[in-house]
Coordinates of C-alpha atoms in Angstrom, one line a residue:
M28 CA -20.0 12.3 15.5
W29 CA -19.1 10.4 12.8
E30 CA -23.2 9.3 12.3
T31 CA -22.7 10.9 8.9
R32 CA -19.3 9.8 7.3
K33 CA -20.7 6.3 7.9
L34 CA -24.2 6.7 5.8
A35 CA -21.8 8.8 2.8
E36 CA -19.7 6.0 3.1
Q37 CA -22.6 3.2 3.2
A38 CA -24.0 5.2 0.1
L39 CA -21.0 5.4 -1.7
N40 CA -20.8 1.5 -1.6
Q41 CA -24.2 1.6 -2.9
S42 CA -26.2 4.6 -5.1
L43 CA -22.3 6.5 -4.9
S44 CA -20.5 3.6 -6.1
P45 CA -20.2 5.4 -10.0
F46 CA -18.3 8.5 -7.8
R47 CA -16.3 5.7 -5.4
D48 CA -15.3 4.0 -8.1
L49 CA -14.8 7.7 -11.3
L50 CA -12.5 8.6 -9.0
N51 CA -10.5 5.4 -7.4
Q52 CA -9.2 5.6 -11.8
C53 CA -8.7 8.7 -10.9
F54 CA -6.0 9.3 -7.8
E55 CA -4.9 5.1 -10.0
S56 CA -3.9 7.8 -13.2
V57 CA -2.5 10.4 -11.1
D58 CA -0.8 8.0 -9.4
R59 CA 1.0 6.4 -11.9
S60 CA 2.3 10.2 -13.1
V61 CA 3.7 11.2 -9.9
G62 CA 5.3 8.1 -10.6
R63 CA 6.8 9.4 -14.4
L64 CA 7.4 12.3 -13.3
E65 CA 10.0 11.1 -9.9
L66 CA 11.5 8.7 -12.2
V67 CA 12.7 11.9 -15.1
D68 CA 16.1 13.2 -13.8
T69 CA 15.5 16.3 -13.6
P70 CA 14.3 19.5 -12.0
F71 CA 10.9 19.7 -13.3
G72 CA 10.0 15.8 -13.4
R73 CA 11.2 16.8 -9.8
I74 CA 9.7 19.6 -9.0
C75 CA 6.0 18.4 -11.1
A76 CA 5.7 15.9 -8.8
L77 CA 5.8 17.2 -5.7
V78 CA 3.2 19.9 -6.8
V79 CA 0.9 16.5 -8.2
I80 CA 1.7 15.0 -4.5
K81 CA 0.3 18.3 -2.6
A82 CA -2.1 18.8 -5.2
K83 CA -3.2 15.2 -4.6
N84 CA -3.4 15.4 -1.0
L85 CA -5.4 19.0 -0.9
T86 CA -7.8 16.8 -3.1
V87 CA -8.1 13.5 -0.7
A88 CA -9.2 16.4 1.7
C89 CA -11.4 17.7 -0.1
Y90 CA -13.1 14.5 -0.8
S91 CA -13.0 13.3 2.9
L92 CA -14.2 16.6 4.7
S93 CA -17.6 16.8 2.0
L94 CA -17.3 12.3 2.9
D95 CA -18.8 14.6 6.2
A96 CA -20.7 17.2 5.4
L97 CA -18.2 19.9 5.8
A98 CA -17.4 21.0 2.3
Q99 CA -17.8 24.8 3.1
E100 CA -15.2 24.3 5.8
S101 CA -13.3 22.8 2.6
G102 CA -12.7 26.1 1.4
A103 CA -9.2 27.6 2.3
I104 CA -7.5 24.2 0.8
F105 CA -9.9 24.2 -2.5
R106 CA -8.6 27.4 -3.3
V107 CA -4.7 26.8 -3.0
L108 CA -5.3 23.8 -4.4
I109 CA -6.6 25.7 -7.3
E110 CA -3.0 27.9 -6.6
A111 CA -1.4 23.1 -7.3
L112 CA -2.9 22.7 -10.5
E113 CA -2.4 26.4 -12.2
R114 CA 0.8 26.5 -10.9
L115 CA 1.5 22.9 -12.9
Q116 CA -0.1 24.2 -16.0
Y117 CA 2.2 27.6 -15.7
L118 CA 6.0 25.0 -15.3
R119 CA 4.2 22.5 -18.0
E120 CA 4.0 25.6 -20.9
D121 CA 7.7 26.6 -19.8
P122 CA 9.6 24.1 -17.9
K123 CA 12.6 26.7 -17.9
R124 CA 10.4 28.5 -16.0
V125 CA 10.6 24.9 -13.0
A126 CA 14.2 28.0 -12.1
E127 CA 12.1 30.1 -10.7
A128 CA 10.8 27.3 -8.2
L129 CA 14.1 26.6 -7.1
D130 CA 14.7 29.8 -6.7
G131 CA 11.6 30.7 -5.1
R132 CA 11.0 33.4 -7.5
L133 CA 7.4 32.2 -8.6
P134 CA 4.8 35.2 -9.1
K135 CA 1.9 35.3 -7.2
A136 CA -1.7 33.1 -7.4
G137 CA -3.0 35.5 -8.9
E138 CA -0.5 36.4 -11.6
I139 CA -0.1 33.1 -12.7
G140 CA -3.4 33.1 -13.5
K141 CA -2.9 36.1 -16.0
R142 CA 0.2 34.4 -17.2
I143 CA -1.1 31.2 -18.3
Q144 CA -4.9 33.1 -18.9
G145 CA -7.4 30.9 -16.7
N146 CA -10.6 32.2 -16.4
L147 CA -10.7 31.6 -12.0
Q148 CA -9.7 35.4 -10.4
K149 CA -14.1 34.9 -9.2
L150 CA -13.5 31.6 -7.6
R151 CA -10.1 32.6 -6.3
D152 CA -12.2 35.6 -4.5
H153 CA -15.0 33.8 -3.5
L154 CA -13.6 31.2 -1.7
N155 CA -11.7 34.1 0.1
A156 CA -14.8 36.1 1.2
H157 CA -16.5 33.3 2.3
A158 CA -14.4 30.4 2.5
S159 CA -10.1 31.4 3.1
H160 CA -10.4 33.4 6.4
L161 CA -14.0 33.4 9.0
S162 CA -16.9 35.3 7.6
V163 CA -20.4 35.2 9.4
G164 CA -22.1 36.5 6.7
P165 CA -25.2 34.0 4.9
E166 CA -22.6 31.8 1.8
S167 CA -19.8 31.2 5.5
M168 CA -22.9 30.6 7.8
K169 CA -26.1 28.8 6.5
H170 CA -25.3 25.2 6.9
L171 CA -25.1 26.1 10.3
F172 CA -28.3 26.7 10.7
D173 CA -31.6 24.2 10.3
F174 CA -33.9 26.8 8.9
N175 CA -36.8 24.2 9.1
L176 CA -36.9 23.6 12.5
G177 CA -35.2 27.3 14.5
Q178 CA -32.2 25.8 15.3
R179 CA -28.1 25.5 15.2
R180 CA -26.8 22.2 13.8
T181 CA -24.4 21.0 16.1
V182 CA -23.4 17.9 13.7
Q183 CA -24.0 18.5 10.2
P184 CA -26.2 16.1 8.7
Y185 CA -25.9 13.6 5.7
S186 CA -27.5 14.6 3.1
E187 CA -26.9 12.5 0.1
P188 CA -28.5 15.3 -2.6
V189 CA -25.8 17.6 -1.3
L190 CA -22.9 14.9 -0.9
R191 CA -23.9 13.8 -5.7
K192 CA -23.5 17.6 -5.2
N193 CA -19.8 17.3 -3.8
L194 CA -18.5 14.4 -4.9
A195 CA -19.4 16.1 -8.5
T196 CA -17.0 18.7 -8.0
V197 CA -14.5 16.7 -6.9
L198 CA -14.6 14.4 -9.9
T199 CA -14.6 17.5 -11.4
V200 CA -11.3 18.6 -10.2
V201 CA -9.3 15.7 -9.6
L202 CA -10.6 14.7 -14.1
W203 CA -8.5 18.6 -13.8
L204 CA -5.3 16.9 -11.8
A205 CA -5.1 13.6 -13.3
T206 CA -4.5 16.0 -16.4
E207 CA -1.9 18.3 -16.2
A208 CA -0.4 15.4 -13.7
A209 CA -0.3 13.3 -16.8
T210 CA -0.1 15.6 -19.4
C211 CA 3.7 17.4 -17.6
A212 CA 5.4 13.6 -17.1
S213 CA 4.0 14.1 -21.2
V214 CA 6.5 16.8 -21.4
A215 CA 8.9 15.7 -18.8
E216 CA 9.9 12.6 -20.5
G217 CA 8.8 14.8 -24.5
M218 CA 6.5 11.7 -25.5
D219 CA 3.9 12.7 -27.2
N220 CA 0.3 10.4 -27.8
D221 CA 0.6 9.6 -24.0
P222 CA -1.9 6.2 -23.4
E223 CA -2.8 8.0 -20.0
V224 CA -4.0 10.7 -21.6
E225 CA -6.0 8.9 -23.8
R226 CA -6.9 7.1 -20.3
I227 CA -7.9 10.0 -19.0
E228 CA -10.0 11.0 -21.6
D229 CA -11.8 7.9 -21.4
L230 CA -12.1 8.5 -18.2
K231 CA -13.9 12.3 -18.5
E232 CA -16.5 10.5 -21.1
R233 CA -17.1 8.0 -18.9
S234 CA -17.9 11.0 -15.6
R235 CA -19.6 13.0 -17.8
P236 CA -23.2 12.2 -16.6
Y237 CA -21.4 13.1 -12.8
V238 CA -19.1 15.5 -13.8
T239 CA -20.1 19.5 -12.3
T240 CA -20.7 22.0 -16.1

């Protein structure tokens, strides 16, 4: 059952090692920002730290499932991850909104998307239709059938091109998370010209050949 992951881990140590290294550096950046947020003894700092940690866990889950060739099954996780990232932006743009979080009055995900002028509603709709709920449509089930052999796949096989594509998506998202985490930390500390933000910009530049557009 774990043969697909073994092959994926081998690739991470060989041909896909640039993804491994960039992802590790992104997660390290996220951890540094969490540490900074936890040191800021304010509701904004504490709430943002919790949301960043949750978003990191969700990102690691998507990463892990990609190594098992189960990226399709990570769609429901990815939907919540998007909500967490947009929530960070919503709080960052007006730190006073943290009172809504403390009182359980945060707007629904779609409303937050509108308020931050996000453009991910179509992606949310797609995930709702094909990943967040069980569907027997082709978008949800086609990876379970080998059309060349004419039989069902009971175990998802390793494919380096597919893994490369999925790792590119994970890298794109974790760069977004690292950026939001560092920016929230900057807001919490009242800091301009944050060195962590500059490091993330360097990571983005080095990731350019690997990430999705």
